[in-house]
Coordinates of C-alpha atoms and ligand atoms in Angstrom, one line a residue:
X1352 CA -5.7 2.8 10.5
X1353 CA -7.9 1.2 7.7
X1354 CA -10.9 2.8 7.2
X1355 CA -12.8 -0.5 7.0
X1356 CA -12.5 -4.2 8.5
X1357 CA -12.2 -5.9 5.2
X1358 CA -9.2 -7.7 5.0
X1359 CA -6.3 -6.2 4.0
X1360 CA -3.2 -7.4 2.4
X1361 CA 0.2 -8.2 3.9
X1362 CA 2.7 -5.3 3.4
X1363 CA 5.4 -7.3 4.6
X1364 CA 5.8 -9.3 1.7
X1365 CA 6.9 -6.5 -0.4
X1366 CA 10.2 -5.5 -1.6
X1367 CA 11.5 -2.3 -2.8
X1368 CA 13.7 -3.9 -5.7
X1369 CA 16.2 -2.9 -8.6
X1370 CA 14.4 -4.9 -11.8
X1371 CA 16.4 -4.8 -15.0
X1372 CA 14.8 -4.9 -18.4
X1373 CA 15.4 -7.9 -20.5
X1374 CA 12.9 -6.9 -23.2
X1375 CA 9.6 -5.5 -24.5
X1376 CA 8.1 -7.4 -26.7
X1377 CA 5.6 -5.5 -28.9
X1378 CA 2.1 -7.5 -29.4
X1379 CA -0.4 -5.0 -31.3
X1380 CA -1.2 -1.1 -31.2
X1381 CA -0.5 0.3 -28.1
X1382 CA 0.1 -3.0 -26.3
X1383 CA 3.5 -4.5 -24.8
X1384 CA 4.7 -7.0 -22.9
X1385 CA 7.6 -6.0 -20.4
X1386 CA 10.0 -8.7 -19.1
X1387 CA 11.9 -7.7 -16.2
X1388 CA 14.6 -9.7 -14.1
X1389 CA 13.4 -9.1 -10.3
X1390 CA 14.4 -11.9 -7.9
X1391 CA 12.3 -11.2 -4.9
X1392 CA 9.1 -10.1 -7.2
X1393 CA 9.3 -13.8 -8.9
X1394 CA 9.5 -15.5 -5.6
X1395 CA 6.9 -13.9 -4.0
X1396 CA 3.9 -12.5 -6.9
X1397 CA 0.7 -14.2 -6.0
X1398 CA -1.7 -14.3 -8.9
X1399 CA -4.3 -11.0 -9.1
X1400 CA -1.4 -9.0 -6.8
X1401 CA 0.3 -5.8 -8.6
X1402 CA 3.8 -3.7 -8.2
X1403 CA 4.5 -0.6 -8.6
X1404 CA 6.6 0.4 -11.1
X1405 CA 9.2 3.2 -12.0
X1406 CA 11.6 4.4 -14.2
X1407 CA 13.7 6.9 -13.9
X1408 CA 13.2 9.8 -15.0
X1409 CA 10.3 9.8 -15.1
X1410 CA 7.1 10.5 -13.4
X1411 CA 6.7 10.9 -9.9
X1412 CA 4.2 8.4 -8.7
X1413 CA 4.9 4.4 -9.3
X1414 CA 2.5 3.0 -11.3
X1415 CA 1.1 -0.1 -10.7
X1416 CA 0.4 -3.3 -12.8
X1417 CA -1.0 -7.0 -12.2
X1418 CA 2.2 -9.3 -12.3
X1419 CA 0.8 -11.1 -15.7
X1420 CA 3.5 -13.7 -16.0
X1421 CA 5.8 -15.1 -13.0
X1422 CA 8.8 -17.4 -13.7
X1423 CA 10.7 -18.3 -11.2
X1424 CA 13.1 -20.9 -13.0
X1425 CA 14.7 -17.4 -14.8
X1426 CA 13.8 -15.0 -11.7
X1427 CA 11.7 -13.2 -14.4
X1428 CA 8.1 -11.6 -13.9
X1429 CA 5.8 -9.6 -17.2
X1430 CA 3.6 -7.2 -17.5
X1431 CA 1.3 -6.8 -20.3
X1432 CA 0.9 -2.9 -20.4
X1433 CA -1.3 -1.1 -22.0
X1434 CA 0.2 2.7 -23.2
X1435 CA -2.4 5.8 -21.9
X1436 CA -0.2 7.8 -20.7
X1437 CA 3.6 9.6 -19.8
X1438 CA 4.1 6.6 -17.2
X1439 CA 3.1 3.3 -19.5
X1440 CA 4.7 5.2 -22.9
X1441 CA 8.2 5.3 -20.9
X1442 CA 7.6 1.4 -19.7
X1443 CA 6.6 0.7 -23.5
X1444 CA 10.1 2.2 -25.0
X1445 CA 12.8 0.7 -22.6
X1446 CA 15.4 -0.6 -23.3
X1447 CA 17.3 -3.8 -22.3
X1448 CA 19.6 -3.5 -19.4
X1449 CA 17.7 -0.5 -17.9
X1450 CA 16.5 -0.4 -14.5
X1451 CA 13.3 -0.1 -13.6
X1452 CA 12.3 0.3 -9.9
X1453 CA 9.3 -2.4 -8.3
X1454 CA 7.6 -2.1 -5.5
X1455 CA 5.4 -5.6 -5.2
X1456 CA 4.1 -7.8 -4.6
X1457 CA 1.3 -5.2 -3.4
X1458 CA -2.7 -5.5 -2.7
X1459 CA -4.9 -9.0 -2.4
X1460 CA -5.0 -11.5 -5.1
X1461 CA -7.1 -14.2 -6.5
X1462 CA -8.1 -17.0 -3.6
X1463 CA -6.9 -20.2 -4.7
X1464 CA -8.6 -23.0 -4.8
X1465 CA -8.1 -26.1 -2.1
X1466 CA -9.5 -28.9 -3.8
X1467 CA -10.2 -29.1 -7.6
X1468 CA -12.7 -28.1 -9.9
X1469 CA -13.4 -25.9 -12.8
X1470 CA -12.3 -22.0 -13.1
X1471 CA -13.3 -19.7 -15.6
X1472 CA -11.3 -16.8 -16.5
X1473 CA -13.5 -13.8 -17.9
X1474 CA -11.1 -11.2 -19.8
X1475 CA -11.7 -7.5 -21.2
X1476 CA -9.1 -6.1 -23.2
X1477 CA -5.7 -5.3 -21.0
X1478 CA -7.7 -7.1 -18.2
X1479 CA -6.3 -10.1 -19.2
X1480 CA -3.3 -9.2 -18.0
X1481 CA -3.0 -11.3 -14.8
X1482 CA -4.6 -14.2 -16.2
X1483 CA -1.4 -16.1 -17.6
X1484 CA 0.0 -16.1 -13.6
X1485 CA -3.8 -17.3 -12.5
X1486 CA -4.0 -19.8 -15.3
X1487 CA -0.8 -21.6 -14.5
X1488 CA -1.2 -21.4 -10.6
X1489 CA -4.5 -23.1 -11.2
X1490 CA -3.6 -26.1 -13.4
X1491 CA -0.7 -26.5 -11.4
X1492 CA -3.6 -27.2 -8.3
X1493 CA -5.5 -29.7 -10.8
X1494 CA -7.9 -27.1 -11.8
X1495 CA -9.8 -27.1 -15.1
X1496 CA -9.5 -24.0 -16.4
X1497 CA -11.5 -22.2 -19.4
X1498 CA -11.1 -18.7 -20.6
X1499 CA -13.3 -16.3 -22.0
X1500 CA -11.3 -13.6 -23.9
X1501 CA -12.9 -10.9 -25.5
X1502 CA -11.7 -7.4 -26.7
X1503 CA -12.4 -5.0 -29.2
X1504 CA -10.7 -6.2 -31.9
X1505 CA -8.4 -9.1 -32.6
X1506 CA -5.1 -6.7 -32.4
X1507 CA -6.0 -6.2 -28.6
X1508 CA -6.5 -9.9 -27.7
X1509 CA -4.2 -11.2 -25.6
X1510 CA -2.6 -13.3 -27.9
X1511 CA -3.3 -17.1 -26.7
X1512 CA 0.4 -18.1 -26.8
X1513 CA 0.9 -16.5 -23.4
X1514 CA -1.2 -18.4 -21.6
X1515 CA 0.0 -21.6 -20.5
X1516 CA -1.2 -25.7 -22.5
X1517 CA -3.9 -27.2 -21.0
X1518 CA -6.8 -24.6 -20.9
X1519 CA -10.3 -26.1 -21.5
X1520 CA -11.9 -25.3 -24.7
X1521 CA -11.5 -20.8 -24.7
X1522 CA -13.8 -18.7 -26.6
X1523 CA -12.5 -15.6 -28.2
X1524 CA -15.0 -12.5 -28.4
X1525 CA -14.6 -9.5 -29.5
X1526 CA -16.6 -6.4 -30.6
X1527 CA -15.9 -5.8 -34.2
X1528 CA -15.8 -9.6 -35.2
X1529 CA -12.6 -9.6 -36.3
X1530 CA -11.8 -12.7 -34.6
X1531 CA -13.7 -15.1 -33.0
X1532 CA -17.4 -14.2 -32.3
X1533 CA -18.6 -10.7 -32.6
X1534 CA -20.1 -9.8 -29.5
X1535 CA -19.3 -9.0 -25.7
X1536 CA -17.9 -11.2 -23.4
X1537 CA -21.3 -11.7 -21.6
X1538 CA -22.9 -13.0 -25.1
X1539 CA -20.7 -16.0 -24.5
X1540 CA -20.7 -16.2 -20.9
X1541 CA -23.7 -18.3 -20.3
X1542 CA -22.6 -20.9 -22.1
X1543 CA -19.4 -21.4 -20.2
X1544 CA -20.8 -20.9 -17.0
X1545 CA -22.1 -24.5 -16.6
X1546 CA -20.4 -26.2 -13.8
X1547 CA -18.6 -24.2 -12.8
X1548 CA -17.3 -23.4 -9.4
X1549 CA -15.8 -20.4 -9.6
X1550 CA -15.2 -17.3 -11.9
X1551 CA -12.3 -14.8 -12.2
X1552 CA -13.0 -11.4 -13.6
X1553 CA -10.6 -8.3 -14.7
X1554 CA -11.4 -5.7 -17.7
X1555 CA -13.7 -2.1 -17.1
X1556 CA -16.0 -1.9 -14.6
X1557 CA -19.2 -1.7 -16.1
X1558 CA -18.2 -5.2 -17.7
X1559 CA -16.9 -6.9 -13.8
X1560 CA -20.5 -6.0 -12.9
X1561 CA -22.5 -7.4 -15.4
X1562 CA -20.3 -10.6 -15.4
X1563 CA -21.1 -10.6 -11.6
X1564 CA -24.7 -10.2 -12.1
X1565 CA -24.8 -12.7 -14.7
X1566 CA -22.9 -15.2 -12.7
X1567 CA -25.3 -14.7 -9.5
X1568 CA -28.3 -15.3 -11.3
X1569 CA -26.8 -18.1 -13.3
X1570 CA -24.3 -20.0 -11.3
X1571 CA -25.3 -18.7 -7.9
X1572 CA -22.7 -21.5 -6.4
X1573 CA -19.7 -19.9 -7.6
X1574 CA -18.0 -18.0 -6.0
X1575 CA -17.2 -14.5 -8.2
X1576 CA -13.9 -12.6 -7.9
X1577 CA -13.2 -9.2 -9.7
X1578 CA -9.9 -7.3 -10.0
X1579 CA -10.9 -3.7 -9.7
X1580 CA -8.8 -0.8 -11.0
X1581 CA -8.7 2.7 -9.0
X1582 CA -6.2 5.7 -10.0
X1583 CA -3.8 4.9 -7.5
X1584 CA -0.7 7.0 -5.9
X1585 CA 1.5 5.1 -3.4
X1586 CA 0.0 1.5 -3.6
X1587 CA 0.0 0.6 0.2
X1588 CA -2.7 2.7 2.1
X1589 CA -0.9 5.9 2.3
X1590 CA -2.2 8.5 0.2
X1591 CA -6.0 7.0 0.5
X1592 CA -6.2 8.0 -3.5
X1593 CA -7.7 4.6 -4.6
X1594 CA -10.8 4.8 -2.2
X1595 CA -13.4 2.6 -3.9
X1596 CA -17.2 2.2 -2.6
X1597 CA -17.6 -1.5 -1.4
X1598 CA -20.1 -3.2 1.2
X1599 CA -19.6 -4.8 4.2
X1600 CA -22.0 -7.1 5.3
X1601 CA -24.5 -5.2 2.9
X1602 CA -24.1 -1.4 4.3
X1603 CA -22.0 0.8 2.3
X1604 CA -18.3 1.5 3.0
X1605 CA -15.0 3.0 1.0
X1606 CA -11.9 0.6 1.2
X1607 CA -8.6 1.2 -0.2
X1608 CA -8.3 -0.7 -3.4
X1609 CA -4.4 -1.1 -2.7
X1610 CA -5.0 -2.8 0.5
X1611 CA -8.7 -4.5 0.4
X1612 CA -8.6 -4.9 -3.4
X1613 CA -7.7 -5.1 -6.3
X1614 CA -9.4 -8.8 -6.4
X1615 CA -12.2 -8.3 -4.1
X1616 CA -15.8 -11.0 -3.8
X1617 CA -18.2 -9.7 -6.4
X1618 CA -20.7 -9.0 -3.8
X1619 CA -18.0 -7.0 -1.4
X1620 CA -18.1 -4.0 -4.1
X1621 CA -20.6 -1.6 -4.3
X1622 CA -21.6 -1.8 -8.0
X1623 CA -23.7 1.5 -8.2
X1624 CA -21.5 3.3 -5.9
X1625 CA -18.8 2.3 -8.4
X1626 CA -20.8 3.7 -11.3
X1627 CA -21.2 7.3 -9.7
X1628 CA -17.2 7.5 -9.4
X1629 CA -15.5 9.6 -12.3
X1630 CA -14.4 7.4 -14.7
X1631 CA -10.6 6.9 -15.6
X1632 CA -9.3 4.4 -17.6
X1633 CA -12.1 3.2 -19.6
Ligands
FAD2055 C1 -4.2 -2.7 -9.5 C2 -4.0 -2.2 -10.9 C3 -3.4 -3.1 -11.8 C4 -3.2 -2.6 -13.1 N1 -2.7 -3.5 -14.0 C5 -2.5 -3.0 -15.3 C6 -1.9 -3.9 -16.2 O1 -1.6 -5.1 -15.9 N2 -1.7 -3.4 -17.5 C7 -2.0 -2.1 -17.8 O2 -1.8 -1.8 -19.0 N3 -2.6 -1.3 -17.0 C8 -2.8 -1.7 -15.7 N4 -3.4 -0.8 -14.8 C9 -3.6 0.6 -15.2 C10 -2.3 1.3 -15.2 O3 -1.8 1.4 -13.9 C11 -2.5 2.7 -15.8 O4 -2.8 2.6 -17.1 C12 -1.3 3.6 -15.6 O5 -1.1 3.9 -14.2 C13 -1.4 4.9 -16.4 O6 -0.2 5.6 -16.1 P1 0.4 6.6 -17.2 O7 1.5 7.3 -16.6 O8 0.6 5.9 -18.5 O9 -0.8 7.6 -17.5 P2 -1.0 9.1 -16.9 O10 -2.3 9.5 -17.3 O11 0.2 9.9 -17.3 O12 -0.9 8.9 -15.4 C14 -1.9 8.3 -14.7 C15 -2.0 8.9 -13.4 O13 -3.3 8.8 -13.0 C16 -3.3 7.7 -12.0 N5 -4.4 6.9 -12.5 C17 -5.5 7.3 -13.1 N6 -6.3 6.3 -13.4 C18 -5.7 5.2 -13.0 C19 -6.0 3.8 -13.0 N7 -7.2 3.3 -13.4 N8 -5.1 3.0 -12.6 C20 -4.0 3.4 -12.1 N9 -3.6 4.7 -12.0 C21 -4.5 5.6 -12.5 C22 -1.9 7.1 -11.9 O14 -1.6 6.9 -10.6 C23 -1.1 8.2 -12.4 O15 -0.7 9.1 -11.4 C24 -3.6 -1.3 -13.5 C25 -4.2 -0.4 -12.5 C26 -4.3 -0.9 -11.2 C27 -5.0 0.0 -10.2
FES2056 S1 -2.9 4.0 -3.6 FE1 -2.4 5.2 -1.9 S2 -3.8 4.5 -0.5 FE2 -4.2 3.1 -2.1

């Protein structure tokens, strides 16, 4: 039984599937995109949701990844990977026609919007990664869409060619200057925050919260949705690994990122609590 009365994802929707690779494309230092052929993944992958992925052999534990790009007219689904370790260094080098197991979709996603009005999409680095599924779900609704993309340096931009025509003007930061404006993402959020109704967020922590607290004070209307990351072994409330510090109805609790999260309401996660966690992948 869940530790906490957050909502939780549905586990049903999830298939145990045999992907095969059609490609990995490489995009800068360290960063890949990995196109897989998975059927029941395309058909189902909600925008913000992950799978967990394995190859074989390889290590152990599935690791998991935000479905990045979704299309179902070639039963086809991406991830834009970052390589850190054993795991994402064997998902970086395969080739095409290998198998790769996936587990997904898994966890809660972004909420999608009923009627139509303005997103923004706030990036850090490999956070970016679901925002190309996002994007296209949202102008598909009739949303306008604008997207602040920032990084360290211009090799580790998402490039733009992966998100889909029709963005609102996008502002590219990063913190070296080497393309677009030199600076952090929230140096250029204010600006962008006009109007709107609600903001997306997914990069390091200690960036989610200050884009939260900017937002609050800013564009207290919005509503504020952050993808957070927590190391994670099984990926559906099993191993209790991912416990991440989050509030419910303002008193403290632990959820299970896998099931409560990753996308969670700004103001459902316990920022400081957050902070005192070891860090991981930062
Ligand atoms: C919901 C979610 C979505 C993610 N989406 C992406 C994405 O789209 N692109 C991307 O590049 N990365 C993403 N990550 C991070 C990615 O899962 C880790 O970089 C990856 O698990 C590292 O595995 P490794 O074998 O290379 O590293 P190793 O160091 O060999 O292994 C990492 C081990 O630590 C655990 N671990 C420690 N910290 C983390 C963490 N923050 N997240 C997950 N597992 C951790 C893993 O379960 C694994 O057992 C996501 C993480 C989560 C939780
Ligand atoms: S990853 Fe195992 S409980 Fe969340």
């Amino acid at each position: 039984m869940s530790p906490v009365q957050l909502p939780e994802n549905d586990l049903s929707r999830a298939r145990d599937e045999a992907a095969t690779c059609l490609g990995v494309e490489e995009l800068g230092p360290g960063l890949h995109l990995l196109t897989l052929e998975a059927p029941a993944a395309t058909s189902a992958a909600l925008p913000g949701e992950f799978a967990q992925l394995q190859v074989e052999p390889g290590p152990l534990l599935r690791r998991p990844f935000s479905f990045s790009g979704v299309d179902p007219n070639r039963g086809t689904v991406s991830f834009y990977l970052r390589v850190y370790g054993e795991g994402t260094r064997k998902l970086a080098h395969l080739s095409p026609g290998s198998t790769v197991r996936l587990l997904g979709p898994l966890g809660r996603g972004f909420s999608l919007p009923e009627t139509s009005g303005t997103s923004l999409l706030v990036a850090g680095g490999v956070g970016a990664a679901p925002f190309p599924h996002l994007a296209t779900q949202l102008l598909a609704r009739g949303e306008r869409v604008r997207w602040l993309n920032g990084a360290a340096s211009s090799d580790q931009l998402l490039p733009t060619r992966l998100m889909p025509g029709g963005l609102a003007p996008s502002v590219q930061v990063t913190d070296d200057g080497s393309s677009g404006r030199q600076g952090l993402v929230t140096d250029a959020l204010a600006e962008l925050l006009g109007g709107v109704d609600r903001v997306y967020a997914c990069g390091p922590n200690p960036m989610l919260q200050a884009v939260s607290q900017m937002a609050a004070r800013l564009r207290p209307e919005a509503l504020v949705e952050v993808s957070i990351e927590a190391p994670m072994g099984c990926g559906f409330g099993t191993c209790l690994g991912c416990s991440i510090p989050l509030l419910l109805q303002g008193a403290p609790i632990h959820g299970l990122c896998c099931r409560q999260g990753p996308v969670l309401a700004a103001d459902q996660v316990d920022w400081e609590g957050l902070r005192r966690q070891p860090a991981h992948l930062e």
